[in-house]
XYZ file of C-alpha atoms in Angstrom:
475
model
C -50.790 33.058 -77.790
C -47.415 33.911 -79.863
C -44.201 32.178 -79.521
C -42.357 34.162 -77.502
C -39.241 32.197 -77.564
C -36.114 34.597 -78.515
C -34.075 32.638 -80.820
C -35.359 31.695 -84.560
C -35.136 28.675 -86.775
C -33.660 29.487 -90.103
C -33.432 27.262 -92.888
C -30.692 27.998 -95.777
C -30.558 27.494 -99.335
C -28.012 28.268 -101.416
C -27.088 27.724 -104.895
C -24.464 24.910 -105.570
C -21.277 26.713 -105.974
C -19.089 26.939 -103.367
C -18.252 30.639 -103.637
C -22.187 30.839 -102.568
C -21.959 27.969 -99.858
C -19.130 29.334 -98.334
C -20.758 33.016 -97.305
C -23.718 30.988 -96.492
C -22.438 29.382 -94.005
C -19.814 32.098 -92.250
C -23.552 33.704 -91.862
C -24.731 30.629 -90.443
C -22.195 30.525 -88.064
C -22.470 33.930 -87.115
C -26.327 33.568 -86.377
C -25.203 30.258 -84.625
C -23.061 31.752 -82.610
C -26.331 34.302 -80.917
C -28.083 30.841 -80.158
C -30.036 30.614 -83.403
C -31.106 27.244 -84.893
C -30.216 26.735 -88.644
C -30.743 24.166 -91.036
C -28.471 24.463 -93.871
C -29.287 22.856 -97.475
C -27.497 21.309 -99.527
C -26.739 17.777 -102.004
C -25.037 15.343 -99.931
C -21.046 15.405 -101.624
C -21.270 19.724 -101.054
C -22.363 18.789 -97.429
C -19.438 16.562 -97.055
C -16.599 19.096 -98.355
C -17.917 21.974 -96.638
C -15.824 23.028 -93.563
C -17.464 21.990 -90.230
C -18.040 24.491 -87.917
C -17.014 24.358 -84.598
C -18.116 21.930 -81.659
C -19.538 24.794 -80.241
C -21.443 25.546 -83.140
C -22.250 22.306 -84.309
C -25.722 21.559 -82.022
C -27.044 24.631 -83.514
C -26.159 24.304 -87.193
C -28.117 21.187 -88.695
C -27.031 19.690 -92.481
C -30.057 18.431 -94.611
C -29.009 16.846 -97.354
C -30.972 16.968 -100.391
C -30.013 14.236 -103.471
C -29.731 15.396 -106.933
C -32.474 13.900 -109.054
C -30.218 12.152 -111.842
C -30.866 14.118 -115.392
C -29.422 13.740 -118.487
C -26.147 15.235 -119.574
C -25.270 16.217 -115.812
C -22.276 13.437 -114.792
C -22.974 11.180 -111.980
C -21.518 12.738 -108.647
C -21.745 16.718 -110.038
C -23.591 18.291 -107.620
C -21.669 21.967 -107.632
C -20.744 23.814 -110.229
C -16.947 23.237 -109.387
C -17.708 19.617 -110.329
C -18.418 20.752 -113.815
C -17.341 22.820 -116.938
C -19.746 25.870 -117.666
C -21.502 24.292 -120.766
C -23.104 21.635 -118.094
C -23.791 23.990 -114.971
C -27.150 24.359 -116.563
C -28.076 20.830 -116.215
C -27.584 21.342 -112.780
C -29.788 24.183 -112.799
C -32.240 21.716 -114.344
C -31.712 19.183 -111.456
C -31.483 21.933 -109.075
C -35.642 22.830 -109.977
C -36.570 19.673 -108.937
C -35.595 19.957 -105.539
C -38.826 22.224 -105.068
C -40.744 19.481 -103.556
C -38.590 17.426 -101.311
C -37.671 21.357 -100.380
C -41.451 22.500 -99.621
C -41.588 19.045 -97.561
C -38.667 20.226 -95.818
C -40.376 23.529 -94.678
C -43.659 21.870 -93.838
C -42.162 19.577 -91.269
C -39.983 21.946 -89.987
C -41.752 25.087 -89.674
C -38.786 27.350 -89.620
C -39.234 31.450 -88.881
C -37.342 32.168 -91.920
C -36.333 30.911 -94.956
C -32.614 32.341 -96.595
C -32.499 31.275 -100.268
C -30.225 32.385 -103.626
C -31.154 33.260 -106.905
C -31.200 30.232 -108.520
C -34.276 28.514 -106.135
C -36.168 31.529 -107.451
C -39.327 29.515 -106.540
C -38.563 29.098 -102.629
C -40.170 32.562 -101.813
C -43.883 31.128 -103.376
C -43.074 27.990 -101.382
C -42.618 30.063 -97.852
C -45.189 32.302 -98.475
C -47.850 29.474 -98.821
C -46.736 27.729 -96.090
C -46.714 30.906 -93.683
C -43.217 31.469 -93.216
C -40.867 34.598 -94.153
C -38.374 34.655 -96.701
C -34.702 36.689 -96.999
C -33.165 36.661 -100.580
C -29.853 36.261 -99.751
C -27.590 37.121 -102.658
C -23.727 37.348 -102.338
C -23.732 39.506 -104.891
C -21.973 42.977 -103.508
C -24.387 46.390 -103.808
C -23.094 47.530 -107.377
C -23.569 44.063 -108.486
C -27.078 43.690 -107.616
C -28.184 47.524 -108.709
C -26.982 46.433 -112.162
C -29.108 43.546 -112.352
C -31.556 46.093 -111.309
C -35.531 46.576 -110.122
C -37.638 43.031 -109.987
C -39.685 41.959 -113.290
C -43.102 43.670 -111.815
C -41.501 47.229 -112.029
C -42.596 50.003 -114.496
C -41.221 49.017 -118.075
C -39.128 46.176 -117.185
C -35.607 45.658 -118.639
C -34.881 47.761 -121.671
C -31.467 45.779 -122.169
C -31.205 43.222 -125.055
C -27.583 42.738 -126.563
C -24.503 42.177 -125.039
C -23.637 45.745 -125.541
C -26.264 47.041 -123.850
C -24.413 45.552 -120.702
C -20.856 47.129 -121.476
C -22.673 50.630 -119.724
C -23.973 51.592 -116.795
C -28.210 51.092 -116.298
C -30.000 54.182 -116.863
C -31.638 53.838 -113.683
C -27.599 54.406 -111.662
C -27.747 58.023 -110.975
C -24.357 58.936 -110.345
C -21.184 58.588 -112.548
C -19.383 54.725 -112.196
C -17.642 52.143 -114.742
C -19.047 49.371 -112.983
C -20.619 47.388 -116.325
C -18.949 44.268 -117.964
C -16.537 44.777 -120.531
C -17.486 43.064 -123.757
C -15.989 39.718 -123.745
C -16.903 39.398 -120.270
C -20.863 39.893 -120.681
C -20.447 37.539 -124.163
C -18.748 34.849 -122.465
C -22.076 34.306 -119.993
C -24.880 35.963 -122.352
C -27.205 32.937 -121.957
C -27.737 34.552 -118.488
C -29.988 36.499 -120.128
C -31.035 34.440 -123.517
C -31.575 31.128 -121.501
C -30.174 27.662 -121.105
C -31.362 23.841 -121.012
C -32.990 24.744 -117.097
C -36.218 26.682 -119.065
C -35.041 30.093 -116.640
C -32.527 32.316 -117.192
C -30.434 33.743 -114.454
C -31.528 36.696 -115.046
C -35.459 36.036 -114.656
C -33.853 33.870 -111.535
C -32.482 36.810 -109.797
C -35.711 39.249 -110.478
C -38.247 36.490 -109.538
C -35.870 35.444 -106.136
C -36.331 39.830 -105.255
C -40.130 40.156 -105.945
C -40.886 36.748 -104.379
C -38.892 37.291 -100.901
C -39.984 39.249 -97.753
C -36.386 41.062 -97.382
C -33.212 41.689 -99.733
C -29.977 40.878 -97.747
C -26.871 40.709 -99.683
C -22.850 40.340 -98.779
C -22.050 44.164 -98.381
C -21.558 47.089 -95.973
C -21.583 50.689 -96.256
C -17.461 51.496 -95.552
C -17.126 50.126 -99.335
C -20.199 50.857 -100.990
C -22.179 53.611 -99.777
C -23.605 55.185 -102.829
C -24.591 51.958 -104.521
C -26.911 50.642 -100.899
C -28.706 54.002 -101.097
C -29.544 53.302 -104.383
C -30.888 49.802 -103.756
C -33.298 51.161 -101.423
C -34.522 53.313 -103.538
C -35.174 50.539 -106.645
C -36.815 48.364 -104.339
C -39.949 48.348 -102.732
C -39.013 46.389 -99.139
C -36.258 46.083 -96.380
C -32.853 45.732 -97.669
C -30.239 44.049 -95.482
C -26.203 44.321 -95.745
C -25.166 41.385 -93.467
C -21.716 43.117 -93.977
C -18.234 41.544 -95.379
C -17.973 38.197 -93.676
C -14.360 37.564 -93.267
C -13.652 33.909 -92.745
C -12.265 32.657 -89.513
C -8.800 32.658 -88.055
C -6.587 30.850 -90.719
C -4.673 29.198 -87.706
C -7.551 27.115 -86.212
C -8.323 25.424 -89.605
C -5.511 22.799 -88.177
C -1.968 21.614 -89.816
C -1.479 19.301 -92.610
C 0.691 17.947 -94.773
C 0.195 20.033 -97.363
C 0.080 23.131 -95.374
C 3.735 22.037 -93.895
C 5.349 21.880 -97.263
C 3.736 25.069 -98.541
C 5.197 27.000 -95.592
C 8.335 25.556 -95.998
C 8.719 27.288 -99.326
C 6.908 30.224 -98.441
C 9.124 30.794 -95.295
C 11.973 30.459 -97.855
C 10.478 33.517 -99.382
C 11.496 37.464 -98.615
C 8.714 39.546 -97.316
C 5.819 40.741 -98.966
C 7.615 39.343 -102.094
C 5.169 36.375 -103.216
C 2.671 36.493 -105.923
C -0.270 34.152 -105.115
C -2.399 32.894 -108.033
C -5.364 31.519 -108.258
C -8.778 31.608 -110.352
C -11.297 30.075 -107.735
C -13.054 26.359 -107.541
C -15.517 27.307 -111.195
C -12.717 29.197 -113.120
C -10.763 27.935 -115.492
C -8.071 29.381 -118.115
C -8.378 28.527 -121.747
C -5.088 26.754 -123.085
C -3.984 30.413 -124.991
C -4.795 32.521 -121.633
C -2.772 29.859 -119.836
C 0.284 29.806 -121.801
C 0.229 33.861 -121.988
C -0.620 34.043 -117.679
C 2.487 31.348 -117.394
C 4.871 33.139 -119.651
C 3.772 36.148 -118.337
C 4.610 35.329 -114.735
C 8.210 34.097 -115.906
C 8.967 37.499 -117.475
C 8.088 39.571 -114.480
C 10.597 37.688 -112.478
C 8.620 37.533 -108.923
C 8.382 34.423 -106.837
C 5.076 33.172 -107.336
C 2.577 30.519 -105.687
C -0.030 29.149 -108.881
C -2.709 27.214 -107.477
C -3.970 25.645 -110.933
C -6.858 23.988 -111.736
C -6.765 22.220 -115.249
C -9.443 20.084 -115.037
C -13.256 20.644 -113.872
C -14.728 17.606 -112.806
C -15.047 14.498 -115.290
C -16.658 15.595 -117.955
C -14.143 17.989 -118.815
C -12.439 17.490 -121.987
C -10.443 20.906 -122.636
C -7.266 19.818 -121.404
C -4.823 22.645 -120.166
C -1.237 22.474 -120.585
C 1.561 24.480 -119.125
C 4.329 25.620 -121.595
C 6.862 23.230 -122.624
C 10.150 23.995 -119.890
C 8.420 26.385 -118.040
C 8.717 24.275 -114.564
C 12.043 24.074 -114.885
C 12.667 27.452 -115.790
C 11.091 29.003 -112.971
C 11.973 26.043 -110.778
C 13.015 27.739 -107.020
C 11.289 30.862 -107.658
C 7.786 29.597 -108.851
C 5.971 26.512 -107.291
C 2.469 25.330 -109.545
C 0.301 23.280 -107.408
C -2.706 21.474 -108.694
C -4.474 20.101 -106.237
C -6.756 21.519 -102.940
C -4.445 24.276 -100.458
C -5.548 26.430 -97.616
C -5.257 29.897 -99.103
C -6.658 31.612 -96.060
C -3.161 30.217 -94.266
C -1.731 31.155 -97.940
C -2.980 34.672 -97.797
C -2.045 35.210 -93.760
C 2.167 34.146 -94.596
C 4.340 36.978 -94.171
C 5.781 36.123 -97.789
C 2.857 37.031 -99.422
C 2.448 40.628 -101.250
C -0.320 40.044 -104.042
C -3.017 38.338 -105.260
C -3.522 37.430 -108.682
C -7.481 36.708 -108.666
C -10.320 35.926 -110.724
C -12.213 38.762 -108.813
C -14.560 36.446 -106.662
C -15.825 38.134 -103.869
C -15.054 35.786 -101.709
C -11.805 36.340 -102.508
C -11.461 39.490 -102.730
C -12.882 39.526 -99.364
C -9.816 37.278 -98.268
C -6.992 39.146 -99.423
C -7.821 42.466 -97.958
C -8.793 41.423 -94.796
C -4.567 40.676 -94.917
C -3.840 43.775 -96.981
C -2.720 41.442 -99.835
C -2.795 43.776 -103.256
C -5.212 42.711 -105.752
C -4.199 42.011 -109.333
C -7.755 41.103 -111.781
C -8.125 38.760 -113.877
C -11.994 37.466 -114.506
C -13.332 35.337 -116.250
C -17.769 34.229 -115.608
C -20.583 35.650 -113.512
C -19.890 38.849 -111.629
C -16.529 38.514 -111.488
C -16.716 41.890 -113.961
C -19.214 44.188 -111.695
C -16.419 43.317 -108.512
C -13.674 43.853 -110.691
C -15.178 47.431 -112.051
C -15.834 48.778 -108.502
C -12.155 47.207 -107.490
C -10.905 49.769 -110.130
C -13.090 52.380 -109.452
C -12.010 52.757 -105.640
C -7.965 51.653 -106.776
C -8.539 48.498 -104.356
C -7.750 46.651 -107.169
C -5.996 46.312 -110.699
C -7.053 44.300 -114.193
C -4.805 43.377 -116.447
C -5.374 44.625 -119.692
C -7.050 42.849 -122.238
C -8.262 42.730 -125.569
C -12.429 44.498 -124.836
C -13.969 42.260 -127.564
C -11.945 38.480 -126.931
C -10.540 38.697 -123.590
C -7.502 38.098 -125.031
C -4.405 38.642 -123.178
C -0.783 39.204 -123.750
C 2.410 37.755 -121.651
C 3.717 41.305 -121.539
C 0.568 42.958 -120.014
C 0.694 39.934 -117.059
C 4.714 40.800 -116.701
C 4.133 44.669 -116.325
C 0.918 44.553 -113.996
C 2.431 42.283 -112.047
C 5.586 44.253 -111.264
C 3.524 47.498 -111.377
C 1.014 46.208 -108.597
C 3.624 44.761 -106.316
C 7.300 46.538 -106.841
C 6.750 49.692 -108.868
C 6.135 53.027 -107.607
C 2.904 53.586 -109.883
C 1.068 50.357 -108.271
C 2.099 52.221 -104.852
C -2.064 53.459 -104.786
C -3.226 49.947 -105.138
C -0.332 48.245 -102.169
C -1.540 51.240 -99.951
C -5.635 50.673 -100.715
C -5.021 47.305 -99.758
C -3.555 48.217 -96.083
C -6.405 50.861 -95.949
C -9.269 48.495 -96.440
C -7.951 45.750 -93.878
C -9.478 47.328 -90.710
C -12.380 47.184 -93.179
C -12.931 43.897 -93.922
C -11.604 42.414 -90.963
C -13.663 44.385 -88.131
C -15.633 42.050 -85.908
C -17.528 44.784 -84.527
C -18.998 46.653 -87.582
C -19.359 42.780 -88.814
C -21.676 42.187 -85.470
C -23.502 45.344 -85.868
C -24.733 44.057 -89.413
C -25.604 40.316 -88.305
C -27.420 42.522 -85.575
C -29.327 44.486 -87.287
C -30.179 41.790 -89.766
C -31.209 39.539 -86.934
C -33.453 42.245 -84.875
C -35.365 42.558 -87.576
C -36.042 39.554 -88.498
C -36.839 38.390 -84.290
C -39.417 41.793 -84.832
C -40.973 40.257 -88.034
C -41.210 36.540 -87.413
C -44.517 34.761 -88.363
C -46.889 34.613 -85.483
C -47.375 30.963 -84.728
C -50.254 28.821 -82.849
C -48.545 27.041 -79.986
C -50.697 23.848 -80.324
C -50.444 24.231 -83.956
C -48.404 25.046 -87.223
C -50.662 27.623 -88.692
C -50.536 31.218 -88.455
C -52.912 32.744 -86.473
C -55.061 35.230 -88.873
């Protein structure tokens, strides 16, 4: 006889990087929060800086921590890629592959429904499907993203792409007219996501194995922002695909006050309306020393009040030390406030005082600062921060800075004038009003339950059929 008990047991495994953690677990939450059981996985120091979710939540959402085999040239304590410059994330990707046992252990004695993994445990879908149980590939990757990447390594001719300029277009299998490709220095910059790195895998064989391995495709996307580009995923792949829509965090206000949070507000309440630039690059981004003296000077000229959240160092075996120019402190001392360590930008991105954020083009966010109508001003720098900043462009949600196509490099006097552009001028008046268009959007609850729905029905339709007295599956 089948199990016909109504709520699932999920497990989740995401990649180490916080800007996949952190969608993760909103979806956790969200499941959670509809009675389902999850077990979220992770290495222990992640588990520990991860938000906790509510006490309402927290029976239902169980942390595993899994240790980090130690490996050579990965720093004691690294255990996300925040933790680490990008030379060394692929150590962890090393360490990361030897998880698959204590991870198919896992599974065994827990006999989950389903199994929600990332790209980069590419091998979890073989594990599931021996042991009986289903598998999502959960990628936060957004729709245009993950059509670039394109069809799994078993279809017809594979990947005709070879050369970093073969990535500055549009795949020949995208049907309608877009920009969304990396410029040049952007696809240079990561190109051994394709060549290959110490792991053995390259992220690219990661991703295509993680789609032809699963059961489902979900990924972090709805169809009020990308319409054209889900249709098209359906048609390049041969199974269910998923948008679990936008996930907007929480309410910035229960997240509790601090310390920190008090002095912040103090200056931002200081601050006229809608007049603030906030800037920041993300937990894994990190401006060289020429980018950072051009984005500081840059900000100086433009002559807006500005919030820098700036991360010079990442983790300890960081050597590229970042300076800011000499004076500049004091120069923009009242109107410009640099802070260096940990703030909560959702409360950041809420304040009144805030008009625009100067971002790396992370989804998350991007995600963020339009579910408060903040404008977006682009500045990328690894992954797919290109692909979110192309379709950012491409709908006028969002602006990049201009930059030199083959270097990246950038020039004081293109941060001054996109700056002002985006938040004062009339010009940048498109990308202020996009921003207030796509806030109902992003921030929705219902069209953000109807996804989790849908996501969920299908997966209470298609759960392995169980033996009670048993863990098999009944054949």
């Amino acid at each position: 006889m089948a199990d016909t008990h109504d709520n699932l047991h999920i497990v989740m495994l995401p990649w180490l990087a916080f800007g996949h953690m952190t969608p993760y677990l909103e979806l956790a939450k969200l499941m959670a929060g509809k009675g389902h059981r999850i077990s979220f996985l992770s290495a222990p120091r992640n588990i520990d800086r991860l938000p906790k979710p509510t006490p309402d939540l927290t029976p239902l959402i169980s942390f595993v921590k899994l240790p980090l085999p130690a490996i050579e040239h990965l720093p004691e304590g690294a255990e996300a890629t925040s933790d680490l410059p990008y030379d060394k994330i692929q150590y962890l990707k090393k360490a990361y592959d030897m998880l698959q046992e204590p991870v198919a252990r896992f599974l065994e004695s827990s006999d989950p429904d389903w199994i929600m993994y990332d790209f980069a445990p590419y091998w979890a879908g073989s594990i599931a499907s021996r042991l009986g149980i289903r598998s999502v590939f959960f990628t936060i990757l957004i729709g245009a993203g993950l059509s670039f990447i394109g069809p799994s390594r078993d279809s017809k001719g594979g990947d005709y792409r070879k050369t970093p300029e073969d990535f500055t277009r549009p795949p020949k299998w995208v049907p309608f007219p877009t920009k969304v490709a990396f410029h040049h220095f952007e696809i240079k910059k990561i190109f051994d996501s394709v060549t290959g790195n110490a792991s053995g895998v390259t992220d690219v064989y990661r991703l295509k194995a993680s789609q032809e391995n699963c059961d489902i495709i979900a990924l972090r996307s709805s169809y009020e922002v990308e319409p054209e580009w889900l249709t098209l995923l359906k048609d390049i792949y041969a199974k269910p695909v998923f948008p679990v829509g936008q996930l907007p965090p929480g309410d910035p206000d229960s997240r509790g006050e601090t310390e920190t949070w008090r002095l912040i507000k103090e200056w931002l309440d200081a601050q006229k309306n809608g007049t603030v630039v906030y800037v920041a690059f993300g937990s894994e981004s990190k401006p060289t020393q020429t980018e950072l003296t051009e984005i500081a000077l840059g900000l100086e000229l433009s002559g807006l009040p500005f919030f820098w959240v700036l991360k010079i160092r990442l983790g300890s075996a960081d050597s590229e030390l970042i300076m800011l120019p000499d004076g500049f402190e004091e120069r923009v001392k009242g109107r410009g406030v640099v802070w260096d360590s940990w703030v909560p930008q959702l409360k950041i991105l809420a304040h009144n005082s805030v008009g625009g954020f100067l971002t790396h083009g992370g989804w998350n966010s991007a995600v963020e600062a339009l579910s408060f109508e903040r404008a977006l001003i682009l500045f990328t720098f690894l992954a797919d921060q290109g692909l979110n900043a192309r379709l950012l462009e491409e709908r006028q949600i969002g602006y990049s800075i201009p930059r030199n196509e083959s270097d990246g490099s950038v020039t004081r006097q293109s941060v001054a004038e996109s700056l002002r552009m985006v938040m004062v001028e009339e010009k940048g008046r498109v990308y202020r009003e996009k921003a207030k268009e796509m806030r109902p959007i992003f921030e929705d609850k219902d069209i953000q339950e109807r996804y989790v729905n849908n996501l969920l029905n299908y997966l209470k339709d298609h759960r392995p059929v169980k033996h009670p007295k048993s863990k098999g599956i009944i054949i």
